[in-house]
């Protein structure tokens, strides 16, 4: 049995707490939050099951705790994670891993030094539809992937500290890196603030990968529709993953262009023909992705294995975000990703 403590049980933290609480091979022992109302709510919901505190040191000093889950705002992630890792606890930290590259590197070093698991909440990597897509990519179903694009918009939670880039795009960046199996080399971003000064509500991010592969992300919390959609365009097939669909989340299109040859007065001309083939809707076992993510953390601890979204993966995504922020500040100038 893995004993867990969690810091931060706000809007998202509540979901993590519920999932960890319901897993069989771990116990959510104690929850810390600085907001009394949040703690009272936890006490009422998990009566007798989860201890509450407003002091993080109660988690750090608890010898029974194996791991700490961090779901506070990103500005605090590094501080809490390094403290927990240094106290010999495994750490699950929400995305983004941190707000600057140096902090993330310190977190990774602390995990290595203390031989503890550090996992970042790149939730979509655990989504059954994304797993399915990755399988197809590995089989070569799409042929050469030309480009991907994703839309993550709604009339949603407006953040005060982070802009839409930092708040919304980590998932799309992590999925692009995962599916393409490579890191982007350059990023360019445009965006605008409408609701408050200097906090961009909408961003358009373009990532450039090797071999002309491109990925585009439109993210906004100021939009009439809630859309969570990825499109992959390959030389052989195309796919759309629509997370707003309740059942048929993934569609594989046998669409594209083929080259054909036509006799023309003794010579052959090549020309493009449109291919409009079948649409395949693969069956996907729908389990809550967050449950799978939480289970992956527990399994990584139990088996001492590297999580899919480990600290290095968190750092890769953070490097993209940091370069993207630079680009945003310079009106969309392309910025190389180190
Ligand atoms: N994986 C996802 O899909 C997803 C979705 C939303 C948010 N998130 C991430 O989850 C994290 C939390 O986001 P949220 O929307 O729940 O924010 P939130 O503001 O609703 O909740 C944060 C909670 O942390 C508590 N807190 C903050 N500082 C604290 C401190 N020093 N000590 C104790 N408690 C403290 C606050 O009281 C609050 O209850 C962020 O990193 C965010 O990016 C992830």
XYZ file of N, CA and C in Angstrom, residues 170-332:
489
model
N 0.234 23.046 -22.557
C 1.200 21.991 -22.179
C 0.729 20.625 -22.680
N -0.597 20.390 -22.605
C -1.118 19.085 -23.040
C -0.861 18.862 -24.533
N -1.157 19.894 -25.329
C -1.006 19.738 -26.788
C 0.468 19.564 -27.167
N 1.335 20.305 -26.478
C 2.775 20.188 -26.763
C 3.233 18.770 -26.409
N 2.785 18.275 -25.252
C 3.236 16.932 -24.841
C 2.733 15.871 -25.822
N 1.500 16.039 -26.320
C 0.967 15.048 -27.269
C 1.729 15.119 -28.594
N 2.026 16.326 -29.060
C 2.762 16.462 -30.334
C 4.129 15.769 -30.226
N 4.830 16.017 -29.122
C 6.158 15.398 -28.929
C 6.027 13.871 -28.867
N 4.998 13.414 -28.163
C 4.778 11.972 -27.973
C 4.461 11.293 -29.310
N 3.516 11.863 -30.046
C 3.097 11.214 -31.297
C 4.202 11.266 -32.349
N 4.881 12.394 -32.415
C 5.902 12.526 -33.464
C 7.222 11.865 -33.054
N 7.368 11.602 -31.761
C 8.601 10.951 -31.287
C 9.820 11.834 -31.460
N 9.629 13.127 -31.511
C 10.757 14.058 -31.601
C 10.380 15.395 -30.974
N 11.437 16.161 -30.650
C 11.200 17.465 -30.023
C 11.138 18.537 -31.094
N 10.347 19.582 -30.885
C 10.325 20.664 -31.872
C 11.639 21.443 -31.841
N 11.990 22.022 -33.005
C 13.237 22.779 -33.033
C 13.006 24.289 -32.956
N 11.776 24.694 -33.266
C 11.502 26.136 -33.297
C 10.024 26.357 -32.992
N 9.738 27.519 -32.404
C 8.334 27.817 -32.101
C 8.047 29.285 -32.420
N 6.851 29.525 -32.892
C 6.447 30.919 -33.039
C 4.994 31.066 -32.573
N 4.744 32.151 -31.852
C 3.445 32.319 -31.185
C 2.936 33.744 -31.338
N 1.679 33.855 -31.694
C 1.024 35.153 -31.588
C -0.146 34.992 -30.629
N -0.524 36.090 -29.987
C -1.641 36.029 -29.045
C -1.994 37.431 -28.603
N -3.158 37.550 -28.005
C -3.602 38.876 -27.571
C -4.321 38.786 -26.225
N -4.241 39.906 -25.465
C -4.974 40.030 -24.196
C -6.174 40.934 -24.436
N -7.336 40.452 -24.043
C -8.550 41.267 -24.195
C -9.182 41.576 -22.844
N -9.092 40.611 -21.903
C -9.804 40.789 -20.638
C -8.964 41.569 -19.627
N -7.656 41.320 -19.653
C -6.766 42.016 -18.714
C -5.478 42.349 -19.418
N -4.797 43.348 -18.893
C -3.570 43.795 -19.539
C -2.490 42.694 -19.423
N -1.852 42.409 -20.528
C -0.671 41.526 -20.548
C -0.908 40.074 -20.119
N -2.153 39.613 -20.072
C -2.407 38.176 -19.855
C -3.173 37.694 -21.088
N -2.454 37.061 -22.017
C -3.064 36.695 -23.296
C -4.178 35.667 -23.099
N -5.348 35.985 -23.642
C -6.510 35.095 -23.540
C -6.543 34.088 -24.677
N -5.881 34.421 -25.765
C -5.886 33.529 -26.924
C -4.480 33.485 -27.533
N -4.038 32.273 -27.894
C -2.718 32.147 -28.539
C -2.800 31.174 -29.721
N -1.967 31.448 -30.696
C -1.798 30.567 -31.854
C -0.321 30.178 -31.884
N -0.071 28.905 -31.674
C 1.310 28.410 -31.506
C 1.663 27.542 -32.711
N 2.803 27.803 -33.327
C 3.262 26.917 -34.402
C 4.611 26.314 -34.011
N 4.640 24.987 -33.969
C 5.881 24.274 -33.647
C 6.448 23.685 -34.939
N 7.741 23.849 -35.122
C 8.382 23.264 -36.302
C 9.280 22.121 -35.855
N 9.101 20.979 -36.517
C 9.913 19.803 -36.230
C 10.829 19.548 -37.437
N 11.673 18.516 -37.303
C 12.538 18.146 -38.438
C 11.703 17.730 -39.643
N 12.279 17.763 -40.807
C 11.654 17.281 -42.050
C 10.325 17.962 -42.370
N 10.248 19.249 -42.125
C 9.076 20.056 -42.498
C 7.806 19.694 -41.712
N 7.937 18.857 -40.674
C 6.741 18.501 -39.903
C 6.356 19.698 -39.035
N 5.047 19.925 -38.946
C 4.578 21.130 -38.277
C 3.419 20.750 -37.351
N 3.307 21.485 -36.254
C 2.175 21.271 -35.358
C 1.651 22.637 -34.929
N 0.353 22.794 -34.981
C -0.234 24.091 -34.663
C -1.239 23.930 -33.523
N -1.249 24.893 -32.604
C -2.171 24.828 -31.456
C -2.926 26.153 -31.355
N -4.228 26.065 -31.300
C -5.048 27.243 -31.029
C -5.625 27.047 -29.635
N -5.246 27.922 -28.699
C -5.731 27.771 -27.319
C -6.341 29.082 -26.838
N -7.471 28.961 -26.158
C -8.147 30.178 -25.692
C -9.157 29.840 -24.600
N -9.333 30.771 -23.657
C -10.445 30.630 -22.708
C -11.523 31.666 -23.016
N -11.430 32.255 -24.210
C -12.389 33.284 -24.617
C -12.956 32.885 -25.981
N -13.857 31.920 -25.938
C -14.352 31.349 -27.186
C -15.786 30.834 -26.959
N -16.650 30.952 -27.950
C -18.025 30.506 -27.721
C -18.174 28.980 -27.614
N -17.230 28.223 -28.193
C -17.361 26.764 -28.213
C -16.353 26.110 -27.295
N -16.745 24.937 -26.764
C -15.733 24.117 -26.110
C -15.267 23.093 -27.131
N -14.022 23.199 -27.531
C -13.464 22.260 -28.518
C -12.179 21.662 -27.948
N -12.067 20.355 -28.066
C -10.844 19.640 -27.679
C -10.549 18.666 -28.811
N -9.813 19.115 -29.789
C -9.689 18.310 -31.009
C -8.261 18.286 -31.563
N -7.833 17.118 -31.991
C -6.524 16.969 -32.662
C -6.751 16.411 -34.055
N -6.036 16.914 -35.013
C -6.091 16.354 -36.364
C -4.667 15.995 -36.789
N -4.549 14.810 -37.362
C -3.237 14.371 -37.876
C -3.377 14.184 -39.378
N -2.471 14.762 -40.117
C -2.514 14.591 -41.569
C -1.225 13.897 -42.008
N -1.404 12.693 -42.541
C -0.251 11.922 -42.996
C -0.313 11.665 -44.486
N 0.752 11.094 -45.024
C 0.780 10.847 -46.469
C -0.170 9.710 -46.863
N -0.453 8.784 -45.923
C -1.338 7.661 -46.261
C -2.742 7.846 -45.680
N -2.813 8.268 -44.426
C -4.130 8.405 -43.786
C -4.152 9.651 -42.915
N -5.354 9.982 -42.486
C -5.529 11.146 -41.617
C -6.386 10.709 -40.431
N -6.319 11.465 -39.331
C -7.126 11.096 -38.160
C -7.620 12.336 -37.450
N -8.784 12.189 -36.839
C -9.299 13.254 -35.980
C -9.650 12.635 -34.630
N -9.092 13.213 -33.585
C -9.405 12.801 -32.223
C -10.223 13.940 -31.599
N -11.497 13.661 -31.375
C -12.372 14.691 -30.817
C -12.776 14.275 -29.407
N -12.163 14.896 -28.432
C -12.380 14.484 -27.043
C -13.744 14.925 -26.511
N -14.462 15.742 -27.266
C -15.796 16.149 -26.827
C -16.854 15.111 -27.211
N -16.498 14.188 -28.086
C -17.430 13.099 -28.430
C -17.490 12.142 -27.250
N -18.682 11.644 -26.940
C -18.742 10.764 -25.765
C -18.270 9.350 -26.092
N -18.540 8.865 -27.307
C -18.103 7.492 -27.613
C -17.115 7.444 -28.781
N -17.509 7.967 -29.931
C -16.650 7.804 -31.120
C -15.605 8.918 -31.172
N -14.607 8.792 -30.296
C -13.655 9.887 -30.132
C -12.641 9.961 -31.267
N -12.389 8.816 -31.899
C -11.315 8.770 -32.887
C -11.833 8.302 -34.236
N -11.499 9.007 -35.282
C -11.866 8.599 -36.645
C -10.606 8.587 -37.505
N -10.444 7.504 -38.239
C -9.297 7.377 -39.126
C -9.821 7.477 -40.556
N -9.324 8.419 -41.303
C -9.810 8.665 -42.660
C -8.798 8.136 -43.671
N -9.287 7.303 -44.577
C -8.422 6.864 -45.677
C -8.537 7.917 -46.784
N -7.993 9.080 -46.525
C -8.100 10.181 -47.477
C -6.716 10.695 -47.811
N -6.580 11.230 -48.986
C -5.298 11.821 -49.357
C -5.211 11.976 -50.857
N -4.001 12.144 -51.334
C -3.765 12.244 -52.772
C -2.776 11.156 -53.178
N -3.030 10.532 -54.312
C -2.074 9.560 -54.856
C -1.562 10.095 -56.180
N -0.349 9.699 -56.521
C 0.190 10.061 -57.835
C -0.181 8.964 -58.834
N -0.647 9.348 -59.990
C -0.961 8.350 -61.023
C -0.283 8.791 -62.326
N -0.206 7.849 -63.284
C 0.425 8.178 -64.570
C -0.613 8.079 -65.670
N -0.578 8.972 -66.622
C -1.563 8.969 -67.704
C -0.807 9.102 -69.021
N -1.183 8.241 -70.000
C -0.527 8.333 -71.316
C -0.979 9.616 -72.008
N -0.037 10.308 -72.592
C -0.380 11.564 -73.256
C 0.466 11.698 -74.525
N -0.094 11.286 -75.665
C 0.623 11.325 -76.950
C 2.004 10.695 -76.852
N 2.022 9.459 -76.355
C 3.295 8.729 -76.345
C 4.148 8.992 -75.124
N 3.820 10.010 -74.319
C 4.583 10.232 -73.077
C 3.647 9.970 -71.895
N 4.253 9.910 -70.725
C 3.433 9.720 -69.536
C 3.488 10.976 -68.668
N 2.320 11.421 -68.252
C 2.268 12.563 -67.329
C 1.902 12.023 -65.961
N 2.496 12.578 -64.927
C 2.025 12.189 -63.591
C 1.052 13.248 -63.103
N 0.039 12.792 -62.420
C -0.936 13.743 -61.874
C -1.508 13.202 -60.563
N -2.103 14.084 -59.817
C -2.628 13.718 -58.491
C -4.071 13.252 -58.584
N -4.364 12.152 -57.889
C -5.775 11.730 -57.816
C -6.209 11.772 -56.345
N -7.427 12.145 -56.162
C -7.944 12.219 -54.786
C -8.333 10.824 -54.328
N -7.956 10.494 -53.097
C -8.393 9.218 -52.525
C -9.377 9.505 -51.395
N -10.587 9.051 -51.551
C -11.613 9.245 -50.515
C -12.106 7.874 -50.107
N -11.378 7.224 -49.220
C -11.723 5.846 -48.842
C -12.594 5.786 -47.601
N -12.465 4.659 -46.894
C -13.341 4.423 -45.740
C -12.966 5.287 -44.534
N -13.935 5.407 -43.671
C -13.677 6.051 -42.375
C -13.788 4.958 -41.320
N -12.725 4.807 -40.546
C -12.708 3.756 -39.529
C -12.849 4.401 -38.148
N -13.769 3.856 -37.355
C -13.942 4.390 -35.991
C -13.517 3.294 -35.019
N -12.267 3.299 -34.588
C -11.805 2.191 -33.740
C -12.475 2.208 -32.368
N -12.618 1.016 -31.827
C -13.216 0.914 -30.497
C -12.147 1.294 -29.468
N -12.533 2.144 -28.574
C -11.581 2.564 -27.540
C -12.219 2.312 -26.184
N -11.481 1.583 -25.332
C -12.022 1.330 -23.985
C -11.940 2.618 -23.202
N -13.074 3.183 -22.883
C -13.020 4.474 -22.217
C -12.920 4.338 -20.704
N -11.743 4.613 -20.232
C -11.499 4.697 -18.790
C -11.100 6.147 -18.575
N -11.456 6.725 -17.450
C -11.092 8.120 -17.201
C -9.567 8.262 -17.305
N -9.072 9.114 -18.218
C -7.626 9.245 -18.373
C -6.917 9.596 -17.059
N -7.591 10.377 -16.220
C -6.959 10.769 -14.952
C -6.750 9.554 -14.041
N -7.689 8.614 -14.111
C -7.529 7.388 -13.310
C -6.284 6.634 -13.805
N -6.133 6.554 -15.129
C -4.981 5.835 -15.705
C -3.678 6.544 -15.342
N -3.731 7.892 -15.365
C -2.534 8.662 -15.016
C -2.145 8.397 -13.552
N -3.142 8.431 -12.662
C -2.863 8.209 -11.235
C -2.320 6.785 -11.015
N -2.928 5.816 -11.698
C -2.475 4.429 -11.560
C -1.023 4.290 -12.060
N -0.707 5.008 -13.128
C 0.659 4.954 -13.688
C 1.681 5.446 -12.655
N 1.306 6.486 -11.911
C 2.204 7.000 -10.870
C 2.434 5.929 -9.801
N 1.349 5.328 -9.360
C 1.463 4.297 -8.310
C 2.270 3.104 -8.838
N 2.009 2.689 -10.077
C 2.750 1.552 -10.655
C 4.240 1.886 -10.786
N 4.529 3.133 -11.161
C 5.937 3.517 -11.316
C 6.664 3.425 -9.976
N 5.967 3.790 -8.909
C 6.583 3.690 -7.569
C 6.778 2.215 -7.204
N 5.707 1.443 -7.400
C 5.759 0.035 -6.974
C 6.812 -0.756 -7.742
N 6.917 -0.474 -9.038
C 7.830 -1.251 -9.885
C 9.168 -0.560 -10.088
N 9.316 0.616 -9.496
C 10.522 1.437 -9.677
C 10.849 1.611 -11.156
N 9.846 2.037 -11.910
C 10.038 2.254 -13.343
C 9.835 3.729 -13.674
N 10.413 4.120 -14.819
C 10.369 5.522 -15.219
C 8.973 5.868 -15.757
N 8.323 6.884 -15.204
C 6.998 7.235 -15.736
C 7.115 7.775 -17.162
N 6.055 7.601 -17.929
C 6.036 8.128 -19.293
C 6.243 9.643 -19.279
N 5.558 10.305 -18.354
C 5.747 11.762 -18.242
C 6.602 12.034 -17.010
N 7.890 11.704 -17.129
C 8.791 11.911 -15.991
C 9.304 13.358 -15.987
N 10.247 13.634 -15.106
C 10.757 15.005 -15.001
C 11.345 15.505 -16.309
N 12.085 14.641 -17.014
C 12.709 15.052 -18.289
C 11.636 15.429 -19.308
N 10.572 14.663 -19.328
C 9.472 14.949 -20.242
C 8.840 16.304 -19.862
N 8.707 16.525 -18.560
C 8.187 17.812 -18.090
C 9.093 18.954 -18.526
N 10.415 18.706 -18.452
C 11.393 19.730 -18.843
C 11.322 20.032 -20.346
N 11.147 18.971 -21.151
C 11.034 19.170 -22.611
C 9.881 20.101 -22.944
N 8.736 19.829 -22.301
C 7.545 20.655 -22.561
C 7.781 22.080 -22.056
N 8.425 22.176 -20.905
C 8.696 23.502 -20.332
C 9.615 24.323 -21.243
N 10.614 23.671 -21.838
C 11.530 24.396 -22.748
C 10.755 24.982 -23.917
N 9.770 24.220 -24.397
C 8.944 24.715 -25.504
C 8.123 25.917 -25.024
N 7.546 25.793 -23.831
C 6.726 26.894 -23.297
C 7.578 28.154 -23.102
N 8.794 27.974 -22.598
C 9.657 29.133 -22.338
C 10.032 29.828 -23.656
N 10.357 29.034 -24.667
C 10.691 29.621 -25.981
C 9.441 30.261 -26.586
N 8.293 29.616 -26.377
C 7.035 30.137 -26.922
C 6.704 31.498 -26.302
N 6.971 31.633 -25.002
C 6.697 32.908 -24.321
C 7.570 34.020 -24.930
N 8.827 33.672 -25.225
C 9.741 34.666 -25.849
C 9.187 35.112 -27.188
N 8.718 34.140 -27.951
C 8.178 34.446 -29.271
C 6.945 35.340 -29.147
N 6.096 35.004 -28.176
C 4.871 35.791 -27.951
C 5.229 37.246 -27.642
N 6.293 37.408 -26.846
C 6.689 38.762 -26.442
C 7.328 39.551 -27.574
N 7.748 38.831 -28.616
C 8.377 39.554 -29.739
C 7.454 39.520 -30.960
N 6.168 39.411 -30.707
C 5.178 39.514 -31.788
C 5.193 38.351 -32.757
N 5.657 37.172 -32.286
C 5.572 35.977 -33.130
C 6.863 35.619 -33.844
